[in-house]
Amino acid sequence: MGVDSRDGNVEQPLYGEARLYINGQMQFADSHYSNISPATGKVIGIAADASAQDCEAAIVAARVAFDQTDWSTNHAFRLQCLRRFQRAMLRQLKPLQDAVVAEAGSTRHNAETVQVNGPVEMATWCLDYLEQFEWQQDLGEYTLNSLGSTSRRLVCKEAAGVVAAITPWNFPLQIILAKVMPALAAGCTVVLKAAPDTPWSAALLGRIAHGCGLPAGVFNVLTANNAKTLGGLLCRDPRIDVVSFTGSTAVGKQVMSDASGSVKRVFLELGGKSPHILLDDADFSSALLNCLAVCFHAGQGCVIATRVLVPQQRLEEVEGLLCSYFDFISYGDPEAPGAIMGPLINERQRQRVLSMIEQAKQEGARLIKGGGTPDELLQGFYVQPTIFVDETATTCVAREEVFGPVLTIIPYTDEADALRIANDSQYGLGAVVNSADEARAIAFARGIRAGIVNVNNGNFLAPDVPFGGYKQSGIGREMGAEGFAEYLETKTIAIGA
């Protein structure tokens, strides 16, 4: 099962991991389940299948570590431990990449950049932020004249408690680290429940944590085939203080409901249907290249712009450009040099995307590219890069999150119409705006009801930038100072003069 050592030098075997990381130890689960390759549809190994008893053990361990040790208050010690953890991850980039390619279907290039290397390196910002964070603010004295009393006021920041981090399969390592590192840095302890489809990425993090000697109980890793059972246990348990969840809006609503019984804090990063608006003065030939992002990781990204809004009079031009651009998309084996797009995560997701494509045709959307399964890829969970035109903006591919390589072109009449269409969605996660006039683009961006807007090839992704959305795209922010604050409580102490 690999080698565990103090410096975190471990290997990730392709046959997987039958153990869980609980209370500082690697422990065998009573059972395991098969891990399936999205690229071939075949079993590539096993993963530990955590039980309700394993979940209980992880909660107890996290609770004890928070309540009975100085993890939450010894900031210098915590920083030392987490820097050692990050150094160990940096030494294990290749095994982490291999896990993400094998189980998430990520291309090798994506694994080496946004899936693995980038997130591990970006953890530096979080730890630097911890090092300089002010845990107490002295507001000075205030006299309440009606009572004739004077008090000195201190505002203190404290760790929120035990965190349940529930993560998805599309960017398994990146999202895990976006939750776990700030939670641990803030002084919380964590129970991580990884997505069933991507257990190895999480399990390897547990092994690295064990190898580099993180204190017992501060970080616990559960992998399980039945996501709903363990997720529900964590959300409902009163010993959990914070739930941080990334996934679909439908499941997010259930998480919120389950957590309400104990009125625990909930962070939700949910679905999106992001628009890409080309204003009439934009350079269309270059701006439309951004639409190829819908093929990145087979469109399995919540913030990817999947609706492209273009002036009605230039619709035919846009159709021609996009069809020619999509001809250059190479897809197939994630390990193939130059591969841009890999498979969908599993057969269930592939069938869901294909079903939505058929539904869109029946609803009147015009298919101009792709729309099926590649004939040359008989194995794995692939869908062709697909383009629709929906002049009514009413079909399922114009309004619902597909989570596949499907782009919908929607024409607009004028700028006000473009803004109306952009905001006519239950979601409000991201958007893209292109214009030759930067001030015009920024003014338009300010009118969009979304948490993230990229203007003229801008890219929001950075460790100090808060990520999250409006409306049914979620509650709260991840990453940046705002993401760190999700794991803090505020205490006011008033001292009589």
Tab-separated table of C-alpha atoms in Angstrom:
chain	number	residue	atom	x	y	z
A	1	MET	CA	0.000	0.000	0.000
A	2	GLY	CA	2.986	2.330	-0.276
A	3	VAL	CA	5.413	3.737	2.266
A	4	ASP	CA	4.409	6.126	5.048
A	5	SER	CA	7.260	8.178	6.511
A	6	ARG	CA	7.763	11.366	8.469
A	7	ASP	CA	8.759	13.434	5.418
A	8	GLY	CA	5.651	12.414	3.477
A	9	ASN	CA	7.496	10.307	0.867
A	10	VAL	CA	4.691	7.997	-0.221
A	11	GLU	CA	3.640	6.452	-3.481
A	12	GLN	CA	0.163	6.090	-4.959
A	13	PRO	CA	-0.274	2.543	-6.274
A	14	LEU	CA	-2.647	2.166	-9.206
A	15	TYR	CA	-4.606	-0.524	-7.375
A	16	GLY	CA	-5.769	2.038	-4.860
A	17	GLU	CA	-6.109	2.310	-1.122
A	18	ALA	CA	-8.202	0.132	1.195
A	19	ARG	CA	-7.552	2.305	4.253
A	20	LEU	CA	-9.052	5.436	5.752
A	21	TYR	CA	-7.163	8.202	7.546
A	22	ILE	CA	-8.815	8.627	10.954
A	23	ASN	CA	-7.374	10.059	14.161
A	24	GLY	CA	-3.870	10.248	12.736
A	25	GLN	CA	-3.766	6.593	11.645
A	26	MET	CA	-4.286	4.672	8.427
A	27	GLN	CA	-7.062	2.213	9.248
A	28	PHE	CA	-8.480	-0.560	7.071
A	29	ALA	CA	-12.167	-0.229	6.274
A	30	ASP	CA	-14.396	-3.272	6.646
A	31	SER	CA	-15.121	-3.210	2.928
A	32	HIS	CA	-14.009	-1.602	-0.309
A	33	TYR	CA	-15.457	-0.757	-3.711
A	34	SER	CA	-14.222	-0.577	-7.291
A	35	ASN	CA	-12.775	2.582	-8.785
A	36	ILE	CA	-13.758	2.962	-12.453
A	37	SER	CA	-11.704	4.705	-15.133
A	38	PRO	CA	-13.792	7.302	-17.004
A	39	ALA	CA	-11.505	6.860	-20.004
A	40	THR	CA	-12.116	3.118	-20.400
A	41	GLY	CA	-15.101	2.245	-18.218
A	42	LYS	CA	-13.005	-0.480	-16.611
A	43	VAL	CA	-12.059	-1.153	-12.997
A	44	ILE	CA	-8.649	0.295	-12.204
A	45	GLY	CA	-8.469	-0.471	-8.501
A	46	ILE	CA	-10.188	-0.297	-5.157
A	47	ALA	CA	-11.077	2.320	-2.562
A	48	ALA	CA	-11.975	2.053	1.105
A	49	ASP	CA	-15.734	2.067	1.663
A	50	ALA	CA	-16.300	3.886	4.950
A	51	SER	CA	-19.173	2.818	7.178
A	52	ALA	CA	-21.321	4.766	9.603
A	53	GLN	CA	-19.002	3.517	12.345
A	54	ASP	CA	-15.989	4.936	10.501
A	55	CYS	CA	-17.823	8.253	10.180
A	56	GLU	CA	-18.521	8.221	13.914
A	57	ALA	CA	-14.853	7.557	14.668
A	58	ALA	CA	-13.795	10.458	12.442
A	59	ILE	CA	-16.246	12.872	14.097
A	60	VAL	CA	-15.102	11.826	17.576
A	61	ALA	CA	-11.454	12.240	16.585
A	62	ALA	CA	-12.046	15.696	15.143
A	63	ARG	CA	-14.103	16.746	18.161
A	64	VAL	CA	-11.439	15.607	20.628
A	65	ALA	CA	-8.666	17.309	18.647
A	66	PHE	CA	-10.607	20.560	18.671
A	67	ASP	CA	-11.895	20.472	22.250
A	68	GLN	CA	-8.988	18.850	24.097
A	69	THR	CA	-5.821	20.030	22.354
A	70	ASP	CA	-4.372	23.458	21.592
A	71	TRP	CA	-4.693	23.045	17.807
A	72	SER	CA	-7.243	25.888	17.581
A	73	THR	CA	-5.232	28.348	19.699
A	74	ASN	CA	-1.563	27.540	19.063
A	75	HIS	CA	-1.223	29.463	15.826
A	76	ALA	CA	2.561	29.079	15.499
A	77	PHE	CA	2.415	25.304	15.949
A	78	ARG	CA	-0.466	25.017	13.496
A	79	LEU	CA	1.435	27.017	10.894
A	80	GLN	CA	4.494	24.808	11.323
A	81	CYS	CA	2.427	21.645	10.841
A	82	LEU	CA	0.622	22.959	7.779
A	83	ARG	CA	3.786	24.177	6.076
A	84	ARG	CA	5.212	20.693	6.558
A	85	PHE	CA	2.011	19.248	5.083
A	86	GLN	CA	2.295	21.481	2.029
A	87	ARG	CA	5.969	20.593	1.504
A	88	ALA	CA	5.009	16.919	1.612
A	89	MET	CA	2.297	17.507	-1.013
A	90	LEU	CA	4.772	19.333	-3.236
A	91	ARG	CA	7.016	16.271	-3.117
A	92	GLN	CA	4.092	14.105	-4.189
A	93	LEU	CA	2.793	16.059	-7.188
A	94	LYS	CA	3.294	13.183	-9.626
A	95	PRO	CA	1.290	10.602	-7.603
A	96	LEU	CA	-1.439	13.197	-7.070
A	97	GLN	CA	-1.520	13.922	-10.804
A	98	ASP	CA	-1.686	10.212	-11.588
A	99	ALA	CA	-4.669	9.799	-9.268
A	100	VAL	CA	-6.590	12.696	-10.838
A	101	VAL	CA	-5.897	11.502	-14.392
A	102	ALA	CA	-6.866	7.928	-13.572
A	103	GLU	CA	-10.087	8.514	-11.652
A	104	ALA	CA	-11.360	11.939	-12.793
A	105	GLY	CA	-10.480	11.573	-16.484
A	106	SER	CA	-8.482	14.800	-16.406
A	107	THR	CA	-6.001	15.280	-19.209
A	108	ARG	CA	-2.381	15.097	-18.128
A	109	HIS	CA	-1.874	18.798	-18.911
A	110	ASN	CA	-4.804	19.819	-16.748
A	111	ALA	CA	-3.550	17.598	-13.938
A	112	GLU	CA	-0.153	19.256	-14.082
A	113	THR	CA	-1.696	22.734	-13.882
A	114	VAL	CA	-5.156	23.609	-12.529
A	115	GLN	CA	-6.043	20.197	-11.092
A	116	VAL	CA	-2.969	19.523	-8.922
A	117	ASN	CA	0.151	21.697	-9.134
A	118	GLY	CA	-1.677	25.018	-9.006
A	119	PRO	CA	-3.871	24.193	-5.985
A	120	VAL	CA	-0.960	22.778	-3.962
A	121	GLU	CA	1.170	25.824	-4.710
A	122	MET	CA	-1.684	28.231	-3.989
A	123	ALA	CA	-1.929	26.877	-0.448
A	124	THR	CA	1.085	29.083	0.273
A	125	TRP	CA	-1.152	32.166	0.257
A	126	CYS	CA	-3.455	30.686	2.877
A	127	LEU	CA	-0.546	29.848	5.181
A	128	ASP	CA	1.046	33.270	4.699
A	129	TYR	CA	-2.323	34.800	5.547
A	130	LEU	CA	-2.437	32.767	8.765
A	131	GLU	CA	1.053	33.962	9.667
A	132	GLN	CA	0.054	37.640	9.563
A	133	PHE	CA	-3.595	37.339	10.606
A	134	GLU	CA	-4.742	39.610	13.474
A	135	TRP	CA	-6.742	37.453	15.881
A	136	GLN	CA	-7.790	40.334	18.129
A	137	GLN	CA	-8.823	43.936	17.546
A	138	ASP	CA	-8.966	46.508	20.349
A	139	LEU	CA	-11.791	48.963	19.680
A	140	GLY	CA	-10.846	51.133	22.636
A	141	GLU	CA	-13.284	52.579	25.129
A	142	TYR	CA	-16.880	53.617	24.632
A	143	THR	CA	-19.133	55.363	27.129
A	144	LEU	CA	-22.797	54.458	27.055
A	145	ASN	CA	-24.233	57.732	28.312
A	146	SER	CA	-27.681	56.380	29.143
A	147	LEU	CA	-26.079	53.991	31.638
A	148	GLY	CA	-23.096	56.106	32.567
A	149	SER	CA	-20.725	53.196	32.007
A	150	THR	CA	-17.488	52.980	30.069
A	151	SER	CA	-16.156	49.757	28.579
A	152	ARG	CA	-13.093	48.719	26.661
A	153	ARG	CA	-14.061	46.430	23.778
A	154	LEU	CA	-12.082	43.569	22.249
A	155	VAL	CA	-13.225	41.773	19.105
A	156	CYS	CA	-11.670	38.310	18.890
A	157	LYS	CA	-11.578	35.801	16.057
A	158	GLU	CA	-11.708	32.119	16.955
A	159	ALA	CA	-11.871	28.846	15.055
A	160	ALA	CA	-15.460	27.844	14.274
A	161	GLY	CA	-15.032	24.212	15.365
A	162	VAL	CA	-15.301	20.885	13.572
A	163	VAL	CA	-15.800	21.156	9.800
A	164	ALA	CA	-17.383	18.587	7.503
A	165	ALA	CA	-15.905	19.143	4.039
A	166	ILE	CA	-18.000	17.418	1.363
A	167	THR	CA	-16.341	17.564	-2.041
A	168	PRO	CA	-17.255	16.739	-5.675
A	169	TRP	CA	-15.488	14.721	-8.357
A	170	ASN	CA	-14.794	17.280	-11.082
A	171	PHE	CA	-11.800	19.020	-9.475
A	172	PRO	CA	-11.221	16.672	-6.555
A	173	LEU	CA	-7.876	17.882	-5.241
A	174	GLN	CA	-8.386	21.582	-5.970
A	175	ILE	CA	-11.711	21.748	-4.152
A	176	ILE	CA	-10.485	19.618	-1.262
A	177	LEU	CA	-7.554	21.965	-0.690
A	178	ALA	CA	-9.732	25.055	-1.110
A	179	LYS	CA	-11.754	23.822	1.872
A	180	VAL	CA	-9.274	21.898	4.018
A	181	MET	CA	-6.312	24.276	4.032
A	182	PRO	CA	-8.170	27.432	5.186
A	183	ALA	CA	-10.236	25.394	7.655
A	184	LEU	CA	-7.114	23.903	9.227
A	185	ALA	CA	-5.293	27.231	9.074
A	186	ALA	CA	-8.175	28.920	10.894
A	187	GLY	CA	-7.797	26.369	13.693
A	188	CYS	CA	-10.698	24.080	12.840
A	189	THR	CA	-10.484	20.326	12.654
A	190	VAL	CA	-11.818	18.577	9.557
A	191	VAL	CA	-13.689	15.475	8.483
A	192	LEU	CA	-13.360	15.209	4.700
A	193	LYS	CA	-15.910	13.133	2.794
A	194	ALA	CA	-14.680	12.696	-0.744
A	195	ALA	CA	-16.826	12.052	-3.811
A	196	PRO	CA	-17.341	8.320	-4.515
A	197	ASP	CA	-15.969	8.646	-8.064
A	198	THR	CA	-12.646	10.193	-6.984
A	199	PRO	CA	-11.540	8.490	-3.757
A	200	TRP	CA	-7.831	8.154	-4.493
A	201	SER	CA	-7.078	11.879	-4.576
A	202	ALA	CA	-8.485	12.258	-1.072
A	203	ALA	CA	-6.990	9.008	0.231
A	204	LEU	CA	-3.533	10.040	-0.919
A	205	LEU	CA	-3.887	13.332	0.936
A	206	GLY	CA	-4.666	11.334	4.065
A	207	ARG	CA	-1.562	9.235	3.563
A	208	ILE	CA	0.555	12.325	3.045
A	209	ALA	CA	-0.906	13.876	6.204
A	210	HIS	CA	-0.054	10.686	8.103
A	211	GLY	CA	3.425	10.597	6.625
A	212	CYS	CA	4.255	14.172	7.598
A	213	GLY	CA	2.882	13.800	11.107
A	214	LEU	CA	-0.180	16.000	11.318
A	215	PRO	CA	-1.538	15.821	14.890
A	216	ALA	CA	-4.090	13.083	15.462
A	217	GLY	CA	-7.680	14.002	14.691
A	218	VAL	CA	-7.165	17.392	13.086
A	219	PHE	CA	-7.693	15.986	9.576
A	220	ASN	CA	-9.699	12.843	8.814
A	221	VAL	CA	-10.466	11.371	5.391
A	222	LEU	CA	-13.494	9.251	4.503
A	223	THR	CA	-14.033	7.635	1.130
A	224	ALA	CA	-17.286	5.788	0.522
A	225	ASN	CA	-19.398	4.406	-2.294
A	226	ASN	CA	-22.646	5.776	-0.829
A	227	ALA	CA	-22.184	9.528	-0.720
A	228	LYS	CA	-25.691	10.293	0.495
A	229	THR	CA	-25.530	8.211	3.677
A	230	LEU	CA	-22.311	9.632	5.102
A	231	GLY	CA	-23.078	13.138	3.890
A	232	GLY	CA	-26.395	13.076	5.696
A	233	LEU	CA	-24.778	11.821	8.890
A	234	LEU	CA	-22.227	14.628	8.839
A	235	CYS	CA	-24.755	17.356	8.059
A	236	ARG	CA	-27.182	16.300	10.766
A	237	ASP	CA	-24.668	15.600	13.534
A	238	PRO	CA	-24.692	18.354	16.203
A	239	ARG	CA	-20.980	17.777	16.849
A	240	ILE	CA	-20.240	19.229	13.415
A	241	ASP	CA	-20.077	23.026	13.565
A	242	VAL	CA	-19.605	23.897	9.887
A	243	VAL	CA	-20.529	22.132	6.655
A	244	SER	CA	-18.626	23.156	3.533
A	245	PHE	CA	-20.230	21.604	0.454
A	246	THR	CA	-19.543	21.853	-3.267
A	247	GLY	CA	-21.895	20.126	-5.684
A	248	SER	CA	-25.236	20.430	-7.405
A	249	THR	CA	-27.912	22.880	-6.330
A	250	ALA	CA	-30.362	20.038	-5.697
A	251	VAL	CA	-28.006	18.305	-3.264
A	252	GLY	CA	-27.043	21.653	-1.744
A	253	LYS	CA	-30.664	22.229	-0.778
A	254	GLN	CA	-30.691	18.856	0.985
A	255	VAL	CA	-27.440	19.698	2.780
A	256	MET	CA	-28.960	22.955	3.971
A	257	SER	CA	-32.066	21.170	5.193
A	258	ASP	CA	-30.093	18.467	7.005
A	259	ALA	CA	-27.868	21.048	8.697
A	260	SER	CA	-30.783	23.192	9.857
A	261	GLY	CA	-31.633	20.882	12.740
A	262	SER	CA	-28.616	22.066	14.693
A	263	VAL	CA	-28.461	25.530	13.044
A	264	LYS	CA	-24.877	24.939	11.963
A	265	ARG	CA	-23.069	27.201	9.571
A	266	VAL	CA	-23.286	26.067	5.941
A	267	PHE	CA	-21.117	27.049	2.993
A	268	LEU	CA	-22.544	26.047	-0.385
A	269	GLU	CA	-20.836	26.308	-3.775
A	270	LEU	CA	-23.431	25.030	-6.217
A	271	GLY	CA	-24.419	25.071	-9.865
A	272	GLY	CA	-23.956	27.619	-12.592
A	273	LYS	CA	-25.141	28.574	-16.062
A	274	SER	CA	-22.621	31.278	-16.828
A	275	PRO	CA	-23.155	33.609	-19.805
A	276	HIS	CA	-20.428	34.853	-22.137
A	277	ILE	CA	-21.542	38.194	-23.557
A	278	LEU	CA	-19.930	39.577	-26.701
A	279	LEU	CA	-20.841	43.247	-27.001
A	280	ASP	CA	-21.149	44.501	-30.552
A	281	ASP	CA	-17.723	46.190	-30.611
A	282	ALA	CA	-15.783	43.104	-29.450
A	283	ASP	CA	-13.131	41.364	-31.560
A	284	PHE	CA	-15.249	38.296	-32.286
A	285	SER	CA	-12.502	36.157	-33.827
A	286	SER	CA	-10.410	36.280	-30.655
A	287	ALA	CA	-13.213	36.543	-28.072
A	288	LEU	CA	-14.950	33.433	-29.350
A	289	LEU	CA	-11.815	31.381	-28.673
A	290	ASN	CA	-12.805	31.630	-25.011
A	291	CYS	CA	-15.843	29.483	-25.840
A	292	LEU	CA	-13.537	26.494	-26.205
A	293	ALA	CA	-13.470	26.472	-22.412
A	294	VAL	CA	-16.713	24.469	-22.578
A	295	CYS	CA	-14.559	21.541	-23.723
A	296	PHE	CA	-12.112	21.940	-20.842
A	297	HIS	CA	-12.438	18.854	-18.618
A	298	ALA	CA	-15.410	17.881	-20.822
A	299	GLY	CA	-17.391	20.885	-19.577
A	300	GLN	CA	-17.442	19.577	-16.014
A	301	GLY	CA	-16.919	22.912	-14.309
A	302	CYS	CA	-19.560	24.937	-12.513
A	303	VAL	CA	-18.222	28.343	-13.575
A	304	ILE	CA	-17.564	27.507	-17.253
A	305	ALA	CA	-19.478	29.855	-19.571
A	306	THR	CA	-21.968	27.658	-21.431
A	307	ARG	CA	-24.245	30.363	-22.875
A	308	VAL	CA	-22.680	32.675	-25.471
A	309	LEU	CA	-24.758	35.813	-26.095
A	310	VAL	CA	-24.125	37.537	-29.449
A	311	PRO	CA	-25.765	40.337	-31.466
A	312	GLN	CA	-28.604	39.008	-33.632
A	313	GLN	CA	-27.119	40.523	-36.803
A	314	ARG	CA	-23.861	38.582	-36.313
A	315	LEU	CA	-25.371	35.201	-35.466
A	316	GLU	CA	-24.410	33.523	-38.760
A	317	GLU	CA	-20.830	34.768	-38.452
A	318	VAL	CA	-20.578	33.419	-34.893
A	319	GLU	CA	-21.940	30.011	-35.894
A	320	GLY	CA	-19.290	29.678	-38.597
A	321	LEU	CA	-16.422	30.739	-36.357
A	322	LEU	CA	-17.392	28.469	-33.485
A	323	CYS	CA	-17.876	25.412	-35.699
A	324	SER	CA	-14.422	25.950	-37.193
A	325	TYR	CA	-12.864	26.451	-33.761
A	326	PHE	CA	-14.451	23.299	-32.350
A	327	ASP	CA	-12.903	21.302	-35.208
A	328	PHE	CA	-9.548	21.822	-33.507
A	329	ILE	CA	-10.606	20.191	-30.230
A	330	SER	CA	-8.730	16.935	-29.692
A	331	TYR	CA	-10.306	14.521	-27.279
A	332	GLY	CA	-9.861	10.951	-26.156
A	333	ASP	CA	-7.164	9.335	-24.039
A	334	PRO	CA	-6.386	11.787	-21.194
A	335	GLU	CA	-2.727	10.735	-21.377
A	336	ALA	CA	-2.432	11.519	-25.094
A	337	PRO	CA	-0.117	14.453	-25.881
A	338	GLY	CA	-2.134	17.509	-26.815
A	339	ALA	CA	-5.436	16.122	-25.550
A	340	ILE	CA	-7.686	19.029	-24.597
A	341	MET	CA	-10.788	17.146	-23.554
A	342	GLY	CA	-11.199	13.889	-21.677
A	343	PRO	CA	-14.280	11.847	-20.780
A	344	LEU	CA	-17.225	12.564	-18.532
A	345	ILE	CA	-16.917	11.114	-15.052
A	346	ASN	CA	-19.195	8.079	-15.424
A	347	GLU	CA	-21.847	6.443	-17.589
A	348	ARG	CA	-24.668	8.005	-15.584
A	349	GLN	CA	-23.361	11.483	-16.337
A	350	ARG	CA	-22.782	10.640	-20.001
A	351	GLN	CA	-26.352	9.450	-20.380
A	352	ARG	CA	-27.620	12.556	-18.588
A	353	VAL	CA	-25.780	14.830	-21.031
A	354	LEU	CA	-26.923	12.852	-24.075
A	355	SER	CA	-30.496	12.928	-22.766
A	356	MET	CA	-30.367	16.713	-22.402
A	357	ILE	CA	-29.030	17.018	-25.950
A	358	GLU	CA	-32.006	15.018	-27.259
A	359	GLN	CA	-34.425	17.020	-25.123
A	360	ALA	CA	-33.003	20.289	-26.475
A	361	LYS	CA	-33.599	19.113	-30.052
A	362	GLN	CA	-37.208	18.309	-29.233
A	363	GLU	CA	-37.646	21.706	-27.581
A	364	GLY	CA	-36.541	23.484	-30.747
A	365	ALA	CA	-32.858	24.209	-30.229
A	366	ARG	CA	-30.867	23.947	-33.481
A	367	LEU	CA	-27.912	21.559	-33.330
A	368	ILE	CA	-24.988	22.784	-35.443
A	369	LYS	CA	-22.098	20.710	-34.098
A	370	GLY	CA	-21.575	17.350	-32.370
A	371	GLY	CA	-24.401	16.016	-30.271
A	372	GLY	CA	-23.508	12.374	-29.865
A	373	THR	CA	-20.933	9.777	-28.878
A	374	PRO	CA	-17.700	9.659	-30.891
A	375	ASP	CA	-17.704	6.560	-33.123
A	376	GLU	CA	-13.965	6.139	-32.692
A	377	LEU	CA	-14.205	5.992	-28.884
A	378	LEU	CA	-16.072	2.802	-28.105
A	379	GLN	CA	-14.833	2.663	-24.517
A	380	GLY	CA	-15.132	5.288	-21.829
A	381	PHE	CA	-17.675	7.989	-21.144
A	382	TYR	CA	-17.245	10.456	-24.004
A	383	VAL	CA	-19.579	12.972	-25.608
A	384	GLN	CA	-18.711	15.022	-28.690
A	385	PRO	CA	-18.139	18.771	-28.254
A	386	THR	CA	-21.603	20.128	-29.032
A	387	ILE	CA	-23.023	23.483	-30.143
A	388	PHE	CA	-26.675	24.531	-30.174
A	389	VAL	CA	-28.388	27.709	-31.288
A	390	ASP	CA	-31.429	28.700	-29.211
A	391	GLU	CA	-32.971	31.940	-30.409
A	392	THR	CA	-35.642	31.814	-27.703
A	393	ALA	CA	-33.289	31.086	-24.760
A	394	THR	CA	-35.927	28.733	-23.352
A	395	THR	CA	-34.642	25.203	-23.968
A	396	CYS	CA	-32.976	23.029	-21.328
A	397	VAL	CA	-29.478	23.656	-22.716
A	398	ALA	CA	-30.052	27.403	-22.422
A	399	ARG	CA	-31.356	27.310	-18.852
A	400	GLU	CA	-30.120	24.197	-17.030
A	401	GLU	CA	-26.637	23.164	-15.975
A	402	VAL	CA	-25.575	20.424	-18.397
A	403	PHE	CA	-22.129	19.720	-16.924
A	404	GLY	CA	-20.859	18.476	-20.248
A	405	PRO	CA	-19.182	19.860	-23.403
A	406	VAL	CA	-22.308	21.650	-24.630
A	407	LEU	CA	-22.383	25.313	-25.702
A	408	THR	CA	-25.548	27.254	-26.526
A	409	ILE	CA	-25.529	30.353	-28.744
A	410	ILE	CA	-28.224	32.884	-27.880
A	411	PRO	CA	-28.761	36.041	-29.979
A	412	TYR	CA	-29.775	39.381	-28.434
A	413	THR	CA	-31.195	42.562	-29.945
A	414	ASP	CA	-29.396	45.271	-27.971
A	415	GLU	CA	-27.305	45.711	-24.827
A	416	ALA	CA	-30.318	45.895	-22.520
A	417	ASP	CA	-31.625	42.654	-24.004
A	418	ALA	CA	-28.213	41.019	-23.484
A	419	LEU	CA	-28.212	41.988	-19.801
A	420	ARG	CA	-31.762	40.713	-19.392
A	421	ILE	CA	-30.871	37.323	-20.889
A	422	ALA	CA	-27.652	37.097	-18.865
A	423	ASN	CA	-29.543	37.632	-15.603
A	424	ASP	CA	-32.556	35.505	-16.541
A	425	SER	CA	-31.311	32.455	-14.669
A	426	GLN	CA	-31.730	30.798	-11.298
A	427	TYR	CA	-27.929	30.763	-11.134
A	428	GLY	CA	-25.435	33.552	-10.609
A	429	LEU	CA	-21.975	32.052	-10.385
A	430	GLY	CA	-19.876	33.446	-13.237
A	431	ALA	CA	-19.876	35.437	-16.464
A	432	VAL	CA	-17.570	36.632	-19.233
A	433	VAL	CA	-17.789	39.993	-21.025
A	434	ASN	CA	-15.902	41.122	-24.132
A	435	SER	CA	-15.812	44.648	-25.556
A	436	ALA	CA	-13.287	46.866	-27.309
A	437	ASP	CA	-14.143	49.501	-24.689
A	438	GLU	CA	-12.921	48.366	-21.276
A	439	ALA	CA	-15.051	50.899	-19.403
A	440	ARG	CA	-18.133	49.709	-21.269
A	441	ALA	CA	-17.315	46.082	-20.467
A	442	ILE	CA	-16.818	46.839	-16.773
A	443	ALA	CA	-20.068	48.800	-16.627
A	444	PHE	CA	-21.872	45.830	-18.175
A	445	ALA	CA	-20.141	43.456	-15.745
A	446	ARG	CA	-21.436	45.488	-12.801
A	447	GLY	CA	-24.983	44.849	-13.987
A	448	ILE	CA	-24.587	41.073	-14.036
A	449	ARG	CA	-25.939	39.249	-10.980
A	450	ALA	CA	-23.001	36.893	-10.544
A	451	GLY	CA	-20.140	36.441	-8.122
A	452	ILE	CA	-17.346	36.161	-10.719
A	453	VAL	CA	-17.001	38.130	-13.978
A	454	ASN	CA	-14.035	37.871	-16.342
A	455	VAL	CA	-13.634	40.908	-18.589
A	456	ASN	CA	-11.611	40.897	-21.833
A	457	ASN	CA	-9.637	37.695	-21.206
A	458	GLY	CA	-9.289	38.340	-17.493
A	459	ASN	CA	-9.067	35.277	-15.236
A	460	PHE	CA	-10.311	35.339	-11.652
A	461	LEU	CA	-8.465	32.213	-10.487
A	462	ALA	CA	-6.008	33.166	-7.753
A	463	PRO	CA	-5.609	32.157	-4.101
A	464	ASP	CA	-6.503	35.608	-2.773
A	465	VAL	CA	-9.715	35.961	-4.814
A	466	PRO	CA	-13.042	34.975	-3.193
A	467	PHE	CA	-15.034	32.487	-5.250
A	468	GLY	CA	-18.796	31.999	-5.030
A	469	GLY	CA	-22.090	33.037	-6.517
A	470	TYR	CA	-25.441	34.766	-6.201
A	471	LYS	CA	-28.914	33.238	-6.140
A	472	GLN	CA	-29.020	29.427	-6.334
A	473	SER	CA	-25.314	29.213	-7.081
A	474	GLY	CA	-24.586	29.128	-3.382
A	475	ILE	CA	-23.957	30.782	-0.033
A	476	GLY	CA	-20.642	32.224	1.091
A	477	ARG	CA	-17.228	32.439	-0.527
A	478	GLU	CA	-14.296	30.074	-0.909
A	479	MET	CA	-10.622	31.137	-1.065
A	480	GLY	CA	-9.198	34.550	-0.243
A	481	ALA	CA	-9.785	36.392	3.021
A	482	GLU	CA	-13.513	35.751	2.702
A	483	GLY	CA	-12.909	32.012	2.414
A	484	PHE	CA	-10.731	32.037	5.535
A	485	ALA	CA	-13.473	33.898	7.408
A	486	GLU	CA	-15.961	31.089	6.643
A	487	TYR	CA	-14.155	29.039	9.308
A	488	LEU	CA	-14.037	31.698	12.034
A	489	GLU	CA	-16.361	32.834	14.800
A	490	THR	CA	-16.394	36.374	16.216
A	491	LYS	CA	-16.402	37.013	19.943
A	492	THR	CA	-16.804	40.438	21.582
A	493	ILE	CA	-15.374	40.984	25.068
A	494	ALA	CA	-16.442	44.149	26.910
A	495	ILE	CA	-14.320	45.097	29.936
A	496	GLY	CA	-15.618	47.567	32.462
A	497	ALA	CA	-13.342	50.544	33.086
